[in-house]
Amino acid sequence: MNERYIRQTMIPEIGEAGQEKLKNAKVLIVGIGGLGSPISLYLTAAGVGQIGLIDDDIVSKSNLQRQILYTEAEIGQSKVECACRRLSALNSSTRFETYPNRFTPDNANQLVSAYDIIVDGCDNAATRYLIDDVCSRFKKPYVYGSISEFRGQVSVFNYRGGSRYSDLYPRPEVIPPARPGGVIGTIPGIIGCMEAAEVIKIITGYGEVLSGKLFLLDTQTLQHEIIEI
């Protein structure tokens, strides 16, 4: 029995069999910023065997309020390279593949086909529609999260033939460009952790996956609800 994961494997719904599934899983995280930070940290800590990190950005001072993977000393450096160093120090058993690029139509098919689950850490609708299309093409689950100000939402798309992102948000004729908005630093932590939890549920097979449902949270009041898609 691996002592590292003892507090996880003692849960009957996971056990040694579930831990072995985590070890054999391959997960791609698109965007290693506010959402991608907690997603990658908790999936690494949980023992996911292979994690892909794609992001073309560098660390900036304004990131540090919410992107907990990074430090002041790393300002100006590649996010995927900094993330890989930090995550490798957390768990040397996890294998990391880094892609210092944007997720685009030119690389999306190759990337998605190489992983079991795709996790949304991005911040724009155009990338989400692309993830949605390619995950549907390859029949891969798409774990979705989105944040704004004090609010966040989580869902799982394309899970065993379930609903898609474009079912929740029909694609407009013209996708508006992304505009940076305000966000309290804790909300990506909460939503990113929930996304990581959905990934672990999908891999190990316990619990009820948020397929066909959308979880909504407002941290100003702690009001939350789950709606059917």
XYZ file of C-alpha atoms in Angstrom:
229
model
C 0.000 0.000 0.000
C 1.353 3.449 -0.992
C 1.636 5.570 2.165
C 1.389 8.770 0.138
C -2.250 8.136 -0.775
C -3.372 6.345 2.391
C -5.952 8.983 3.365
C -7.427 8.660 -0.114
C -7.353 4.899 -0.535
C -8.961 4.321 2.862
C -12.157 5.759 1.357
C -14.104 2.689 0.165
C -15.345 4.470 -2.972
C -11.724 4.943 -4.125
C -9.532 2.280 -2.532
C -6.460 0.792 -4.180
C -8.381 0.111 -7.392
C -9.341 3.761 -7.729
C -5.798 4.874 -7.009
C -4.544 2.622 -9.778
C -7.043 4.247 -12.151
C -5.713 7.674 -11.187
C -2.156 6.489 -11.821
C -3.107 5.324 -15.313
C -5.120 8.440 -16.228
C -4.050 11.173 -18.643
C -5.540 14.645 -18.154
C -5.044 17.795 -20.234
C -5.524 21.185 -18.540
C -6.185 24.038 -20.975
C -4.988 27.224 -19.283
C -2.780 27.269 -16.180
C -4.003 30.468 -14.556
C -6.560 31.119 -11.833
C -8.546 27.929 -12.454
C -5.645 25.873 -13.753
C -3.616 26.460 -10.592
C -5.877 24.578 -8.134
C -6.907 22.067 -10.797
C -3.309 21.083 -11.484
C -2.232 21.135 -7.832
C -5.001 18.833 -6.633
C -4.841 16.436 -9.571
C -1.079 16.164 -9.065
C -1.505 15.599 -5.335
C -4.190 12.988 -6.007
C -1.760 10.923 -8.086
C -2.979 11.406 -11.667
C -0.310 9.679 -13.730
C 0.085 12.087 -16.638
C -0.939 15.738 -16.865
C -0.653 17.988 -19.899
C -0.294 21.736 -19.317
C -1.049 24.126 -22.181
C -0.751 27.912 -21.894
C 1.191 30.446 -23.963
C 1.271 33.142 -21.279
C 3.996 34.345 -18.929
C 3.632 35.107 -15.231
C 2.714 38.735 -14.492
C 2.373 40.599 -11.211
C -1.414 40.905 -11.611
C -1.659 37.091 -11.779
C -0.399 36.602 -8.247
C -3.665 37.676 -6.573
C -5.309 34.406 -7.678
C -2.849 32.186 -9.600
C -1.404 30.342 -6.644
C 1.082 28.227 -8.610
C 3.405 31.180 -9.106
C 5.696 33.460 -7.104
C 7.091 36.972 -7.467
C 10.445 35.503 -8.476
C 8.798 33.915 -11.543
C 7.343 37.113 -13.042
C 8.175 37.168 -16.751
C 8.715 33.413 -17.011
C 6.653 30.866 -18.948
C 3.648 29.690 -16.951
C 3.850 26.084 -18.141
C 7.531 25.832 -17.231
C 6.986 27.372 -13.788
C 3.947 25.165 -13.240
C 5.860 22.052 -14.240
C 8.638 22.818 -11.747
C 6.193 23.427 -8.912
C 4.029 20.399 -9.646
C 7.002 18.074 -10.134
C 8.230 19.115 -6.691
C 4.814 18.186 -5.289
C 4.695 14.711 -6.847
C 7.667 13.186 -8.650
C 5.538 10.225 -9.771
C 3.332 12.336 -12.052
C 4.549 12.836 -15.631
C 4.066 16.288 -17.135
C 3.890 17.399 -20.746
C 4.186 21.152 -21.298
C 2.866 23.061 -24.291
C 3.842 26.771 -24.279
C 1.240 27.502 -26.950
C -2.366 28.532 -27.332
C -4.988 25.810 -27.763
C -5.932 26.322 -31.427
C -7.577 24.469 -34.328
C -4.067 23.609 -35.516
C -3.133 21.589 -32.406
C -6.471 20.754 -30.765
C -7.065 17.401 -32.466
C -3.605 16.065 -31.657
C -3.781 17.243 -28.042
C -7.277 16.017 -27.225
C -6.723 12.621 -28.837
C -3.714 12.021 -26.537
C -5.616 12.476 -23.240
C -8.544 10.864 -21.449
C -10.154 13.997 -19.984
C -9.899 17.672 -20.943
C -10.228 20.292 -18.184
C -11.142 23.915 -18.778
C -8.868 26.450 -17.118
C -9.280 29.059 -19.851
C -10.945 32.464 -19.813
C -12.679 32.899 -23.165
C -15.635 31.511 -25.074
C -13.763 30.881 -28.337
C -11.459 28.361 -26.663
C -14.401 26.720 -24.894
C -16.282 26.199 -28.154
C -13.133 24.678 -29.655
C -12.699 22.334 -26.666
C -16.383 21.436 -26.971
C -16.120 20.600 -30.677
C -12.954 18.519 -30.423
C -14.037 16.647 -27.291
C -17.281 15.742 -29.050
C -15.326 14.538 -32.098
C -13.093 12.275 -29.989
C -15.762 11.395 -27.399
C -13.700 12.783 -24.511
C -15.217 14.269 -21.325
C -14.895 18.034 -21.003
C -14.818 19.353 -17.417
C -15.927 22.987 -17.520
C -15.492 25.862 -15.096
C -16.043 29.588 -15.399
C -15.607 32.509 -12.988
C -16.506 36.190 -12.782
C -16.297 38.607 -9.855
C -17.804 36.638 -6.917
C -19.496 33.927 -8.988
C -18.583 30.650 -10.604
C -20.065 27.660 -12.406
C -19.082 24.054 -13.085
C -20.342 21.310 -15.360
C -19.170 18.205 -17.240
C -19.872 18.004 -20.954
C -19.753 15.157 -23.445
C -19.720 12.575 -20.666
C -21.062 9.267 -21.989
C -22.970 11.080 -24.711
C -24.265 13.779 -22.374
C -24.878 17.466 -23.036
C -22.328 19.793 -24.615
C -21.137 23.313 -23.848
C -22.948 24.479 -26.993
C -26.183 23.031 -25.577
C -25.818 25.303 -22.563
C -24.545 28.294 -24.529
C -25.525 28.047 -28.228
C -22.709 29.275 -30.440
C -23.294 32.857 -31.666
C -22.597 33.822 -35.255
C -19.745 36.013 -34.010
C -17.952 35.114 -30.771
C -17.159 38.340 -28.903
C -13.502 38.883 -27.978
C -12.483 38.116 -24.409
C -12.299 41.118 -22.092
C -10.504 40.896 -18.743
C -12.873 41.309 -15.814
C -12.608 41.533 -12.066
C -12.541 38.436 -9.884
C -12.028 37.847 -6.181
C -8.981 35.628 -5.701
C -10.771 32.857 -3.820
C -13.419 32.059 -6.447
C -11.019 30.344 -8.920
C -9.759 28.303 -5.967
C -13.266 27.090 -5.150
C -14.327 26.428 -8.737
C -10.978 24.912 -9.725
C -11.166 22.493 -6.797
C -14.653 21.484 -7.880
C -13.395 20.825 -11.406
C -10.590 18.669 -9.990
C -13.174 16.764 -7.926
C -15.219 16.060 -11.066
C -12.103 14.735 -12.823
C -11.371 12.388 -9.915
C -14.995 11.189 -9.919
C -14.853 10.452 -13.641
C -11.579 8.553 -13.337
C -12.403 6.487 -10.257
C -16.116 6.017 -10.915
C -17.527 7.189 -7.587
C -20.315 9.692 -7.007
C -22.600 11.502 -9.415
C -20.865 13.371 -12.229
C -22.208 16.854 -13.107
C -23.252 15.736 -16.580
C -26.429 17.364 -17.854
C -26.317 19.747 -14.899
C -24.803 23.145 -14.131
C -23.624 24.087 -10.631
C -23.888 27.817 -9.869
C -22.283 29.561 -6.888
C -22.389 33.153 -5.611
C -19.821 33.594 -2.853
C -21.266 36.944 -1.767
C -24.217 35.109 -0.222
C -23.078 31.456 -0.498
C -26.226 30.823 -2.471
C -25.839 27.907 -4.848
C -28.001 25.754 -7.057
C -27.808 22.974 -9.609
C -29.912 23.384 -12.736
C -30.699 20.875 -15.469
C -29.213 21.584 -18.901
